[in-house]
PDB file of C-alpha atoms in Angstrom:
ATOM      1  CA  MET A   1      11.608  55.623 130.375  1.00  0.00           C
ATOM      2  CA  SER A   2       8.751  54.342 128.332  1.00  0.00           C
ATOM      3  CA  GLU A   3       6.390  57.299 128.126  1.00  0.00           C
ATOM      4  CA  PRO A   4       6.151  58.933 124.682  1.00  0.00           C
ATOM      5  CA  SER A   5       6.876  62.389 126.106  1.00  0.00           C
ATOM      6  CA  GLU A   6      10.123  61.146 127.678  1.00  0.00           C
ATOM      7  CA  VAL A   7      11.207  59.495 124.435  1.00  0.00           C
ATOM      8  CA  ARG A   8      10.398  62.725 122.578  1.00  0.00           C
ATOM      9  CA  ASP A   9      12.478  64.763 125.062  1.00  0.00           C
ATOM     10  CA  VAL A  10      15.490  62.508 124.513  1.00  0.00           C
ATOM     11  CA  GLU A  11      15.109  62.657 120.741  1.00  0.00           C
ATOM     12  CA  LEU A  12      14.805  66.461 120.788  1.00  0.00           C
ATOM     13  CA  ARG A  13      17.936  66.804 122.901  1.00  0.00           C
ATOM     14  CA  MET A  14      19.820  64.442 120.616  1.00  0.00           C
ATOM     15  CA  GLU A  15      18.780  66.408 117.535  1.00  0.00           C
ATOM     16  CA  LEU A  16      19.820  69.690 119.176  1.00  0.00           C
ATOM     17  CA  LEU A  17      23.242  68.289 120.024  1.00  0.00           C
ATOM     18  CA  LYS A  18      23.718  67.007 116.479  1.00  0.00           C
ATOM     19  CA  LEU A  19      22.630  70.367 115.090  1.00  0.00           C
ATOM     20  CA  TRP A  20      24.975  72.323 117.379  1.00  0.00           C
ATOM     21  CA  TYR A  21      28.042  70.093 117.079  1.00  0.00           C
ATOM     22  CA  GLY A  22      27.499  68.241 113.818  1.00  0.00           C
ATOM     23  CA  LYS A  23      26.524  64.634 113.248  1.00  0.00           C
ATOM     24  CA  ASN A  24      29.979  63.533 112.159  1.00  0.00           C
ATOM     25  CA  ILE A  25      31.832  64.693 115.260  1.00  0.00           C
ATOM     26  CA  LEU A  26      31.080  61.422 117.085  1.00  0.00           C
ATOM     27  CA  SER A  27      30.753  57.824 116.007  1.00  0.00           C
ATOM     28  CA  ASP A  28      27.443  55.983 116.273  1.00  0.00           C
ATOM     29  CA  LYS A  29      28.650  54.226 119.434  1.00  0.00           C
ATOM     30  CA  GLN A  30      29.617  57.566 120.996  1.00  0.00           C
ATOM     31  CA  TRP A  31      26.229  59.057 120.107  1.00  0.00           C
ATOM     32  CA  GLU A  32      24.584  56.051 121.772  1.00  0.00           C
ATOM     33  CA  ASN A  33      26.602  56.777 124.940  1.00  0.00           C
ATOM     34  CA  VAL A  34      25.429  60.401 124.786  1.00  0.00           C
ATOM     35  CA  ARG A  35      21.835  59.155 124.489  1.00  0.00           C
ATOM     36  CA  LYS A  36      22.303  56.940 127.557  1.00  0.00           C
ATOM     37  CA  GLY A  37      23.665  59.925 129.488  1.00  0.00           C
ATOM     38  CA  ILE A  38      20.645  62.026 128.537  1.00  0.00           C
ATOM     39  CA  VAL A  39      18.279  59.260 129.650  1.00  0.00           C
ATOM     40  CA  GLU A  40      20.102  58.937 132.975  1.00  0.00           C
ATOM     41  CA  GLU A  41      19.997  62.707 133.505  1.00  0.00           C
ATOM     42  CA  LEU A  42      16.278  62.979 132.736  1.00  0.00           C
ATOM     43  CA  THR A  43      15.530  60.020 134.987  1.00  0.00           C
ATOM     44  CA  GLU A  44      17.497  61.545 137.856  1.00  0.00           C
ATOM     45  CA  VAL A  45      15.867  64.957 137.499  1.00  0.00           C
ATOM     46  CA  SER A  46      12.402  63.389 137.288  1.00  0.00           C
ATOM     47  CA  GLU A  47      12.993  61.409 140.468  1.00  0.00           C
ATOM     48  CA  LEU A  48      14.209  64.525 142.286  1.00  0.00           C
ATOM     49  CA  LEU A  49      11.162  66.516 141.206  1.00  0.00           C
ATOM     50  CA  ARG A  50       8.800  63.746 142.295  1.00  0.00           C
ATOM     51  CA  ALA A  51      10.452  63.722 145.727  1.00  0.00           C
ATOM     52  CA  VAL A  52       9.420  67.331 146.447  1.00  0.00           C
ATOM     53  CA  PRO A  53       6.257  67.260 148.561  1.00  0.00           C
ATOM     54  CA  LEU A  54       3.597  69.677 147.391  1.00  0.00           C
ATOM     55  CA  LYS A  55       0.342  70.767 149.000  1.00  0.00           C
ATOM     56  CA  TRP A  56      -2.777  72.021 147.279  1.00  0.00           C
ATOM     57  CA  GLU A  57      -2.045  75.572 148.337  1.00  0.00           C
ATOM     58  CA  ASP A  58       1.478  75.566 146.865  1.00  0.00           C
ATOM     59  CA  GLU A  59       1.852  77.856 143.890  1.00  0.00           C
ATOM     60  CA  PRO A  60       4.759  78.966 141.737  1.00  0.00           C
ATOM     61  CA  LEU A  61       6.654  81.992 142.948  1.00  0.00           C
ATOM     62  CA  PRO A  62       5.691  85.216 141.175  1.00  0.00           C
ATOM     63  CA  MET A  63       8.181  86.491 138.641  1.00  0.00           C
ATOM     64  CA  PHE A  64      10.131  89.388 140.121  1.00  0.00           C
ATOM     65  CA  MET A  65      10.624  92.293 137.740  1.00  0.00           C
ATOM     66  CA  PRO A  66      12.704  95.054 139.290  1.00  0.00           C
ATOM     67  CA  TYR A  67      11.507  98.564 138.708  1.00  0.00           C
ATOM     68  CA  SER A  68      13.753 100.801 136.696  1.00  0.00           C
ATOM     69  CA  SER A  69      13.065 104.469 136.174  1.00  0.00           C
ATOM     70  CA  ASP A  70      14.633 104.090 132.717  1.00  0.00           C
ATOM     71  CA  ASN A  71      11.714 101.925 131.661  1.00  0.00           C
ATOM     72  CA  ASN A  72       8.725 104.194 132.075  1.00  0.00           C
ATOM     73  CA  ASP A  73       6.708 102.372 129.448  1.00  0.00           C
ATOM     74  CA  ARG A  74       5.783  99.476 131.787  1.00  0.00           C
TER      75      ARG A  74
END
């Protein structure tokens, strides 16, 4: 994990956790363990996404928006 975007993602997640739960809830060593867990999770997810074979014609699925007669303004 050496790319700047990956480092930024970890830092953003750490800051969100500290904002949600408070900085004093864990010790510095515990926060470091949380950081390691985030890095492991991002690494695992990245590897799984890279393993999905894609072709040039592959596109994202369209967003399905169910029709409701209550919403006539759409």
